[in-house]
mmCIF file of C-alpha atoms in Angstrom:
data_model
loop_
_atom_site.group_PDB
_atom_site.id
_atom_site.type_symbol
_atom_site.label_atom_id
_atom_site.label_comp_id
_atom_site.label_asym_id
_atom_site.label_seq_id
_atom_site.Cartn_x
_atom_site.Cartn_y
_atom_site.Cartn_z
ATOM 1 C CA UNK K 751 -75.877 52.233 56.903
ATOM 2 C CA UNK K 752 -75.863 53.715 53.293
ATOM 3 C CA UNK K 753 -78.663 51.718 52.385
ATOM 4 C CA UNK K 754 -80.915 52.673 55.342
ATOM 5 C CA UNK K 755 -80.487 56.590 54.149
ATOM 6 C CA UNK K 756 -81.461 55.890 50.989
ATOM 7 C CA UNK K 757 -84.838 53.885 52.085
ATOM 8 C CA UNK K 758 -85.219 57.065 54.842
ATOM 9 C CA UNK K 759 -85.120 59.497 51.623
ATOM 10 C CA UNK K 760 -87.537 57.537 49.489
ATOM 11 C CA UNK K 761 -89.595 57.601 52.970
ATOM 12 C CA UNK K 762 -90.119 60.737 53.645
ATOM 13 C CA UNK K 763 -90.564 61.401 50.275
ATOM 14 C CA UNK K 764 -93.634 58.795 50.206
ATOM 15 C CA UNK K 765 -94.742 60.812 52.975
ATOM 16 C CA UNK K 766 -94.728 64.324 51.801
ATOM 17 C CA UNK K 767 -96.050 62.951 48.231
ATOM 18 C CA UNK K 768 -99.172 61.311 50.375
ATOM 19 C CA UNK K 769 -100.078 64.429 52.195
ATOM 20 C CA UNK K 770 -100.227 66.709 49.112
ATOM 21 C CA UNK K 771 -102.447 64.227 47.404
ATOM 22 C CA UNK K 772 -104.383 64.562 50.957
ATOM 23 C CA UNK K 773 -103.890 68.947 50.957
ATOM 24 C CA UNK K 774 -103.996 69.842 47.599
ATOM 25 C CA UNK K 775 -107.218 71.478 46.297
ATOM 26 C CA UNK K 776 -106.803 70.121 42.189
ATOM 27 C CA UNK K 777 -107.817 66.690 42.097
ATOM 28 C CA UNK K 778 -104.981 66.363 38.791
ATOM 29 C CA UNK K 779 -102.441 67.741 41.215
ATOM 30 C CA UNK K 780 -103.447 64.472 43.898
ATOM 31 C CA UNK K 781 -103.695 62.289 41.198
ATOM 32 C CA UNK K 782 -99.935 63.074 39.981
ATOM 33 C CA UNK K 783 -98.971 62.818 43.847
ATOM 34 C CA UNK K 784 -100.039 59.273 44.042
ATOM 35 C CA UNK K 785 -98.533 58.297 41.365
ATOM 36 C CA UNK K 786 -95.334 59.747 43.238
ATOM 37 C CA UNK K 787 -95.906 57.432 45.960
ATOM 38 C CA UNK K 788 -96.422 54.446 43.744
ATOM 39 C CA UNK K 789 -93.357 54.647 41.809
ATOM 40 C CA UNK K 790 -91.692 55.507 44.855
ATOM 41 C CA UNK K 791 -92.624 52.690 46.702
ATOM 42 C CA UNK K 792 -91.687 50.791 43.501
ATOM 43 C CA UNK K 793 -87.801 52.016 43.842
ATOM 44 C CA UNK K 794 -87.940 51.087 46.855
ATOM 45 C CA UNK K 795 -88.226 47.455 46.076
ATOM 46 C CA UNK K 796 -85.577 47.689 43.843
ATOM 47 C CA UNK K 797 -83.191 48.976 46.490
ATOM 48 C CA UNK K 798 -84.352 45.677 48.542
ATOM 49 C CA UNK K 799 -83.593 43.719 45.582
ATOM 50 C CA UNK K 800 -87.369 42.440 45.176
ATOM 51 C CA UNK K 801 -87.611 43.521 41.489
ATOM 52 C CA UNK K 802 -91.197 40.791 40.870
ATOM 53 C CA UNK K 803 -92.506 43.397 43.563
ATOM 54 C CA UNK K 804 -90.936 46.466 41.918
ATOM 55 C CA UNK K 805 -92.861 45.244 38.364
ATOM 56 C CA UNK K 806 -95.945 44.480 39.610
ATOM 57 C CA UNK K 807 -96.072 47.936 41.209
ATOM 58 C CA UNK K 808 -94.861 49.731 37.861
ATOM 59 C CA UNK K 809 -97.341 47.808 35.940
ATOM 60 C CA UNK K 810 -100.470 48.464 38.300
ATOM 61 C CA UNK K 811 -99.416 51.889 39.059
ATOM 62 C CA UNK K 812 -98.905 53.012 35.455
ATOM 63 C CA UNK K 813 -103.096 51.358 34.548
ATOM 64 C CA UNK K 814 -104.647 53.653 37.647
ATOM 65 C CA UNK K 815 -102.598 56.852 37.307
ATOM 66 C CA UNK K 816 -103.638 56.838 33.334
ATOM 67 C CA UNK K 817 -107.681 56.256 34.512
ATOM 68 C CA UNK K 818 -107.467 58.064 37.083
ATOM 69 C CA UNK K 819 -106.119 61.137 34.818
ATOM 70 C CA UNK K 820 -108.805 60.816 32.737
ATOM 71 C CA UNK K 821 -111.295 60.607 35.314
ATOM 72 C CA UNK K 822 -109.926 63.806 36.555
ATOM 73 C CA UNK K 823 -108.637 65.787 34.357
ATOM 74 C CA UNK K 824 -111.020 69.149 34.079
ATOM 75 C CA UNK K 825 -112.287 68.432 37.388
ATOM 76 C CA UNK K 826 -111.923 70.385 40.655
ATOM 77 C CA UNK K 827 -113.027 70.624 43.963
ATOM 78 C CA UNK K 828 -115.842 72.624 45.037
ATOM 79 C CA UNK K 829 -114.632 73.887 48.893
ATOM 80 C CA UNK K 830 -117.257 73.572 51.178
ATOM 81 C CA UNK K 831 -117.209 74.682 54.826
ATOM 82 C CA UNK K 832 -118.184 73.204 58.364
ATOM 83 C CA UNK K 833 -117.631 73.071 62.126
ATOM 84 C CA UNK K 834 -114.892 71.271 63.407
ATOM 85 C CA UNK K 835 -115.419 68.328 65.668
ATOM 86 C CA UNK K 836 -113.208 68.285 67.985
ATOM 87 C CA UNK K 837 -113.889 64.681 69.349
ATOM 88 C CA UNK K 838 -112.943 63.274 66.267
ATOM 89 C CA UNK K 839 -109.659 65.613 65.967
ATOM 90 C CA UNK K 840 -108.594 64.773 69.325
ATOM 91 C CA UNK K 841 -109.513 60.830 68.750
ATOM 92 C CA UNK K 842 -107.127 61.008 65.425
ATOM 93 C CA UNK K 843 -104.531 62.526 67.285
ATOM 94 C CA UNK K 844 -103.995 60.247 70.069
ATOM 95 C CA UNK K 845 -104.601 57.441 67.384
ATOM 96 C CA UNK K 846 -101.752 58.516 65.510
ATOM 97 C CA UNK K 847 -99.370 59.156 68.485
ATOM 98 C CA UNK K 848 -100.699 55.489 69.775
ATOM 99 C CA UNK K 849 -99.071 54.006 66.741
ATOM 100 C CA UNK K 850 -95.927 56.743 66.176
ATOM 101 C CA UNK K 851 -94.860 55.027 70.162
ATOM 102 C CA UNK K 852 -95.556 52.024 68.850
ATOM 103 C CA UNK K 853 -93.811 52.084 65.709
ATOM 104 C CA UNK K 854 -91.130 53.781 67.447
ATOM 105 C CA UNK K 855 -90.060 50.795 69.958
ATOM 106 C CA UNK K 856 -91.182 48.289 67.089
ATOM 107 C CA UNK K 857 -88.315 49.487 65.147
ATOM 108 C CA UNK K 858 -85.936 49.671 67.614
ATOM 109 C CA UNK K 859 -86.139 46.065 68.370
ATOM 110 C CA UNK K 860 -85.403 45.138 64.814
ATOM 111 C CA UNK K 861 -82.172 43.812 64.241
ATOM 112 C CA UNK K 862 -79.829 46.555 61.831
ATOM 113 C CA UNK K 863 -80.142 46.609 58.546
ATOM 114 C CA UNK K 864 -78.452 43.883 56.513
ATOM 115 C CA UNK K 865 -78.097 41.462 59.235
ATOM 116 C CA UNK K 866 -79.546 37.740 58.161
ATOM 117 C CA UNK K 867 -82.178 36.815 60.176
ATOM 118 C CA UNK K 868 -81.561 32.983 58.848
ATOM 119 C CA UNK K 869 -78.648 33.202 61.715
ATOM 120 C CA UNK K 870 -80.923 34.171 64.111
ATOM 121 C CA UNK K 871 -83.935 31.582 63.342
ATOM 122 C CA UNK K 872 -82.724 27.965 62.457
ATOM 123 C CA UNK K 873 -86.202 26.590 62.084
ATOM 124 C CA UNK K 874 -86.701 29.391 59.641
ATOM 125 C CA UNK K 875 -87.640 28.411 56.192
ATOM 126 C CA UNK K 876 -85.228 30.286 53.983
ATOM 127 C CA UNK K 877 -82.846 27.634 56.008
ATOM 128 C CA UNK K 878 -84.723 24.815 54.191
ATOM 129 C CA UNK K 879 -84.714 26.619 50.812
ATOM 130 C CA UNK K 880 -80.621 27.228 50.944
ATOM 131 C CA UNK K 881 -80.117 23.865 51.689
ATOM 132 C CA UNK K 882 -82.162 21.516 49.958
ATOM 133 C CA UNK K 883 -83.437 23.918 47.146
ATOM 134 C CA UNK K 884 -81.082 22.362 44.300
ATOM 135 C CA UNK K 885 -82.394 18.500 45.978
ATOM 136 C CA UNK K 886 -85.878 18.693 46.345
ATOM 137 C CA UNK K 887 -86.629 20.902 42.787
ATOM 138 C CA UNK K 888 -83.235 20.617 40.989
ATOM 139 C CA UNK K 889 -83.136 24.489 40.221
ATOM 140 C CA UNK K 890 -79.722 25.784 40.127
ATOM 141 C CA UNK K 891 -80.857 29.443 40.889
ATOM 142 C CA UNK K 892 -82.359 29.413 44.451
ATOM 143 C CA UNK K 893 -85.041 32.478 43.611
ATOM 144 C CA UNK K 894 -85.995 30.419 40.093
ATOM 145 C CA UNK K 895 -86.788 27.269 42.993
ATOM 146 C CA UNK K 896 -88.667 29.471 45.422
ATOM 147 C CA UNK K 897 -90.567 31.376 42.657
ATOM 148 C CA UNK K 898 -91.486 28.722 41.085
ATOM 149 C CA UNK K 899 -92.292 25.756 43.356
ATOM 150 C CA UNK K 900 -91.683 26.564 46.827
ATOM 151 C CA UNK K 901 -94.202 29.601 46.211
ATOM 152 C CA UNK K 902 -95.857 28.755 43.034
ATOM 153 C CA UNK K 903 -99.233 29.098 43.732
ATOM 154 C CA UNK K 904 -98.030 32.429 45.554
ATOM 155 C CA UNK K 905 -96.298 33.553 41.737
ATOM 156 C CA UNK K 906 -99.470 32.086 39.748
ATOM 157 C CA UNK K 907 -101.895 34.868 42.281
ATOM 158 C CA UNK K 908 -99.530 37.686 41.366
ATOM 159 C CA UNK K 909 -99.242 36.669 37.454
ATOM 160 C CA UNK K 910 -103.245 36.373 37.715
ATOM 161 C CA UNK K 911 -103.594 40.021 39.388
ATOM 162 C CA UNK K 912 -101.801 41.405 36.658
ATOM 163 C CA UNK K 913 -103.489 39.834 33.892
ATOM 164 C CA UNK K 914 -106.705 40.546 34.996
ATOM 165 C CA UNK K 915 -105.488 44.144 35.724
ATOM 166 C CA UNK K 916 -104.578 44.383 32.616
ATOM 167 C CA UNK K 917 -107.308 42.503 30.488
ATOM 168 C CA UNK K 918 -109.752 45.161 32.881
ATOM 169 C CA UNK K 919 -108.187 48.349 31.576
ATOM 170 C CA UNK K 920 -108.376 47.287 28.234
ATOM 171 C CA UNK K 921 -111.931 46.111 28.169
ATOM 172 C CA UNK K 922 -112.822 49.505 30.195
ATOM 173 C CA UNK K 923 -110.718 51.867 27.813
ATOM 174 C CA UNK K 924 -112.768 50.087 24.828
ATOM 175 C CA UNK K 925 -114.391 53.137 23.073
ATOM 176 C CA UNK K 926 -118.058 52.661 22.450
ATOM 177 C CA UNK K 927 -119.179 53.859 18.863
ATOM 178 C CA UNK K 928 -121.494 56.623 18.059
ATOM 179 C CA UNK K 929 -124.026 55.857 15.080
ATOM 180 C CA UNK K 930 -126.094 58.801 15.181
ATOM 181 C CA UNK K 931 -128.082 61.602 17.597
ATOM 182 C CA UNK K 932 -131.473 61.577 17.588
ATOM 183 C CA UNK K 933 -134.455 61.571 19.979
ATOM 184 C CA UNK K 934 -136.133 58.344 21.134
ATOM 185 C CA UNK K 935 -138.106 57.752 24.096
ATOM 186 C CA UNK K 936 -136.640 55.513 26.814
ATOM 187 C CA UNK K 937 -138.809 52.542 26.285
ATOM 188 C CA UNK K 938 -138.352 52.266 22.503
ATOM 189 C CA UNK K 939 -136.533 49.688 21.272
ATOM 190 C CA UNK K 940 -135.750 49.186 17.395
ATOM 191 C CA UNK K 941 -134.001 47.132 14.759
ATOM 192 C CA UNK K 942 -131.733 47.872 12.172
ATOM 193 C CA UNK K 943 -129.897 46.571 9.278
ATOM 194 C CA UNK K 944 -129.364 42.612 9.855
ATOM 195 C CA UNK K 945 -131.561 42.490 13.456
ATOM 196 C CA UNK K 946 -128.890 44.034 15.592
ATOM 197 C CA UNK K 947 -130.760 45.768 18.359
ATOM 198 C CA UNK K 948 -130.799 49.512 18.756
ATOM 199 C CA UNK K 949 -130.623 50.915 22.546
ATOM 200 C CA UNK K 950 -131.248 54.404 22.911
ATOM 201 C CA UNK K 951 -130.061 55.811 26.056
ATOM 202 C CA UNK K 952 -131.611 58.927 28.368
ATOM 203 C CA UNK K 953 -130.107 61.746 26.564
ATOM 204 C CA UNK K 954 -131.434 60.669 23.138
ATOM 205 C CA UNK K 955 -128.175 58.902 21.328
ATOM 206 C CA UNK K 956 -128.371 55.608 19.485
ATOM 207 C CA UNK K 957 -126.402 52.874 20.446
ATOM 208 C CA UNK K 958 -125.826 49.883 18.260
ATOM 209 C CA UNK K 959 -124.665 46.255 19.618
#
């Protein structure tokens, strides 16, 4: 029961972090409430003892908050106003009460917290894993077997995510070098030094490759 209060905290507080970064006016402000609601979600996992799910989040979380700071920082939003349409409000309401019922009873027929569903399913393929885990890959620890060949092609998408995650920011943080200003039309094209192309771009800079 403990551990059900403590996931209820964290939700709520996903929730309330979600609709500021919805509310707010300051785009910085949203930006810092997402990244609430990432590494909320990320304790979360660690409560449920999924920590490869709790790293992955960290690590993603951590490469977006960082861009998106930087794409927002300085930045506000210009308020604009309109009619209502109250169609669409009244469609988004009866959405969202469609699935609060339905999440309501869905929960309620979920067993309490904590209890094994492997009791309750004996075709069910953690059953398979318990039993003949140490047999069939001859990996004492049962996660190391299901990680790593029960799920390994499962593992080797997530380790590939996060590689090319992280291989993106850094070729997209690269900083581009400066040479010199000057004026050039568009359509000019020169060379310099060893026949390394000059590009000039609209607003007159030179760019060397």
């Amino acid at each position: 029961m403990g551990m059900e209060i403590i996931l209820l905290i964290i939700l709520i507080f996903l929730i309330v972090a979600a609709l500021i970064a919805v509310e707010t006016k300051n785009l910085l402000s949203s930006v810092i409430s997402l990244g609430a609601v990432g590494f909320g979600l990320s304790i979360a996992f660690l409560f449920l003892r999924a920590p490869d799910l709790a790293l992955v989040q960290i690590a993603v979380e951590v490469i977006l908050l960082i861009f998106l700071i930087r794409a927002t920082i300085g930045r506000d939003v210009i308020p604009t106003k309109g009619h209502i349409h109250w169609a669409g409000l009244l469609s988004v309401c009866l959405l969202v009460a469609a699935v609060s019922v339905f999440g309501f009873f869905a929960f309620r027929s979920l067993e309490e917290f904590g209890t094994p569903i492997i009791a309750l399913v004996p075709d069910a393929p953690a059953n398979r894993y318990l039993q003949d885990g140490l047999k069939e890959t001859g990996a004492a620890n049962i996660v190391t077997a299901v990680l790593l060949d029960y799920r390994a092609y499962d593992t080797l998408g997530e380790a590939t995510v996060l590689f090319a995650a992280i291989i993106g920011a850094l070729a997209a943080g690269a900083p581009r070098t400066l040479i010199w200003e000057m004026t050039v039309p568009p359509q000019q094209q020169i060379s310099w030094g060893f026949g390394s192309p000059a590009f000039p771009d609209n607003q007159g800079y030179m760019w060397f490759a």
